[in-house]
Amino acid sequence: DVKVTQSSRYLVKRTGEKVFLECVQDMDHENMFWYRQDPGLGLRLIYFSYDVKMKEKGDIPEGYSVSREKKERFSLILESASTNQTSMYLCASSSIGLGTGELFFGEGSRLTVL
Amino acid sequence: AQSVTQPDIHITVSEGASLELRCNYSYGATPYLFWYVQSPGQGLQLLLKYFSGDTLVQGIKGFEAEFKRSQSSFNLRKPSVHWSDAAEYFCAVATLNTGNQFYFGTGTSLTVIP
């Protein structure tokens, strides 16, 4: 069974802390994505990557960075967490060809910043 | 710019009644279209997708959707709703450029009453 695994389902951090959200996929997918989900706003793309060591900004990259050192792993980093980054974070992956592609999602990481 | 509109924020239906969730998109070329479902506290699961061919597509859990180019719509339907269908539903459009970016609507929350 294909899988996208997010390391932490629930996190509580303090303002100013550095936060790492880890995502691993076992489908050998080229593309990986980080989304943020907030009520009434749907899913907003933070960053995506279509290859190892490659990254592209999405719609809301401010305050975030990413790392993709291995094909299967895509990390989201909050350098200095703020309360407005309290949200649900969703990782997803897809194969390179849209003809066969769909997004496969992890179960999400709910982050609370106090 | 690409956009996806789900005009209904919340819908309530009785169990056994029919369901239609609306989705409109703005995109210049033939889009790749998707419907995802999210159960509480979970990631998103693909219900169905349209790439080309027959404009009426069948998905999992008894759902179907119809692509209407003239109306730029991709509405999701189910003839008889079950209590387990209560969830958040997201329509998405995908592009063909590198990274295969997906654009999501803001979602429609479905409540099913006995």
CSV table of C-alpha atoms in Angstrom, one decimal, chain B:
chain,number,residue,atom,x,y,z
B,1,ALA,CA,-4.1,32.8,-13.0
B,2,GLN,CA,-5.7,29.4,-12.2
B,3,SER,CA,-8.4,29.3,-9.6
B,4,VAL,CA,-11.0,26.9,-8.3
B,5,THR,CA,-14.3,28.0,-6.8
B,6,GLN,CA,-16.5,25.9,-4.5
B,7,PRO,CA,-19.4,28.2,-3.9
B,8,ASP,CA,-21.0,26.1,-1.1
B,9,ILE,CA,-19.1,26.3,2.1
B,10,HIS,CA,-21.4,23.9,4.0
B,11,ILE,CA,-24.2,21.6,2.8
B,12,THR,CA,-26.6,19.5,4.9
B,13,VAL,CA,-28.4,16.6,3.4
B,14,SER,CA,-30.6,13.8,4.8
B,15,GLU,CA,-29.3,10.2,4.7
B,16,GLY,CA,-30.5,8.6,1.5
B,17,ALA,CA,-31.0,11.9,-0.4
B,18,SER,CA,-29.0,12.8,-3.5
B,19,LEU,CA,-26.0,15.1,-3.4
B,20,GLU,CA,-24.4,17.6,-5.7
B,21,LEU,CA,-21.3,19.6,-4.8
B,22,ARG,CA,-20.4,22.4,-7.2
B,23,CYS,CA,-16.9,23.2,-8.5
B,24,ASN,CA,-16.0,25.8,-11.1
B,25,TYR,CA,-12.5,26.5,-12.4
B,26,SER,CA,-10.6,29.1,-14.3
B,27,TYR,CA,-8.0,27.7,-16.6
B,28,GLY,CA,-7.1,28.4,-20.2
B,29,ALA,CA,-6.3,24.9,-21.4
B,30,THR,CA,-8.0,21.5,-20.9
B,31,PRO,CA,-7.6,21.0,-17.1
B,32,TYR,CA,-6.8,17.9,-15.1
B,33,LEU,CA,-9.6,17.8,-12.5
B,34,PHE,CA,-9.8,16.0,-9.2
B,35,TRP,CA,-12.2,15.6,-6.3
B,36,TYR,CA,-10.7,14.7,-2.9
B,37,VAL,CA,-12.4,13.9,0.4
B,38,GLN,CA,-11.1,14.6,3.9
B,39,SER,CA,-12.5,12.8,7.0
B,40,PRO,CA,-12.0,14.6,10.3
B,41,GLY,CA,-8.4,14.6,11.4
B,42,GLN,CA,-7.2,12.8,8.3
B,43,GLY,CA,-5.3,13.6,5.1
B,44,LEU,CA,-7.0,13.8,1.7
B,45,GLN,CA,-8.1,10.8,-0.3
B,46,LEU,CA,-8.8,10.9,-4.0
B,47,LEU,CA,-12.4,10.2,-5.0
B,48,LEU,CA,-12.1,10.6,-8.7
B,49,LYS,CA,-10.2,12.3,-11.5
B,50,TYR,CA,-10.7,13.5,-15.1
B,51,PHE,CA,-7.9,13.7,-17.6
B,52,SER,CA,-9.6,13.3,-21.0
B,53,GLY,CA,-12.3,11.2,-22.8
B,54,ASP,CA,-15.7,10.5,-21.3
B,55,THR,CA,-16.8,13.6,-19.4
B,56,LEU,CA,-18.7,11.5,-16.8
B,57,VAL,CA,-16.2,9.8,-14.5
B,58,GLN,CA,-16.9,7.3,-11.8
B,59,GLY,CA,-15.1,7.2,-8.5
B,60,ILE,CA,-14.9,5.4,-5.3
B,61,LYS,CA,-17.7,5.2,-2.7
B,62,GLY,CA,-20.4,5.6,-5.4
B,63,PHE,CA,-19.4,9.1,-6.4
B,64,GLU,CA,-19.4,10.5,-9.9
B,65,ALA,CA,-18.5,13.8,-11.5
B,66,GLU,CA,-19.2,15.4,-14.8
B,67,PHE,CA,-16.9,17.7,-16.7
B,68,LYS,CA,-18.7,20.5,-18.6
B,69,ARG,CA,-16.3,22.6,-20.6
B,70,SER,CA,-18.9,25.1,-21.6
B,71,GLN,CA,-19.6,25.9,-17.9
B,72,SER,CA,-16.1,25.4,-16.7
B,73,SER,CA,-17.5,23.0,-14.1
B,74,PHE,CA,-16.8,19.7,-12.5
B,75,ASN,CA,-19.6,18.9,-10.1
B,76,LEU,CA,-19.6,15.9,-7.8
B,77,ARG,CA,-22.7,13.8,-7.4
B,78,LYS,CA,-23.9,10.9,-5.4
B,79,PRO,CA,-27.5,9.5,-5.8
B,80,SER,CA,-27.9,8.3,-2.2
B,81,VAL,CA,-25.8,9.7,0.6
B,82,HIS,CA,-24.7,7.6,3.6
B,83,TRP,CA,-23.9,8.9,7.0
B,84,SER,CA,-20.3,7.9,6.5
B,85,ASP,CA,-20.0,10.5,3.6
B,86,ALA,CA,-20.0,13.3,6.2
B,87,ALA,CA,-16.6,15.0,5.5
B,88,GLU,CA,-14.9,17.9,3.8
B,89,TYR,CA,-14.7,17.8,0.0
B,90,PHE,CA,-12.1,19.5,-2.1
B,91,CYS,CA,-12.1,20.1,-5.9
B,92,ALA,CA,-8.7,20.6,-7.5
B,93,VAL,CA,-7.2,21.6,-10.9
B,94,ALA,CA,-3.7,20.6,-12.0
B,95,THR,CA,-1.3,22.2,-14.4
B,96,LEU,CA,1.1,20.6,-16.8
B,97,ASN,CA,4.2,22.6,-16.0
B,98,THR,CA,7.1,21.2,-14.0
B,99,GLY,CA,6.1,20.4,-10.5
B,100,ASN,CA,2.6,19.6,-11.5
B,101,GLN,CA,1.1,22.2,-9.3
B,102,PHE,CA,-2.4,21.5,-8.0
B,103,TYR,CA,-4.8,24.3,-7.2
B,104,PHE,CA,-7.5,23.6,-4.6
B,105,GLY,CA,-10.9,25.1,-3.9
B,106,THR,CA,-11.7,26.2,-0.3
B,107,GLY,CA,-13.7,23.0,0.3
B,108,THR,CA,-17.3,22.1,1.0
B,109,SER,CA,-18.2,20.6,4.4
B,110,LEU,CA,-21.0,18.0,4.2
B,111,THR,CA,-23.2,17.1,7.1
B,112,VAL,CA,-25.5,14.1,6.9
B,113,ILE,CA,-28.5,14.0,9.1
B,114,PRO,CA,-30.4,10.8,9.9
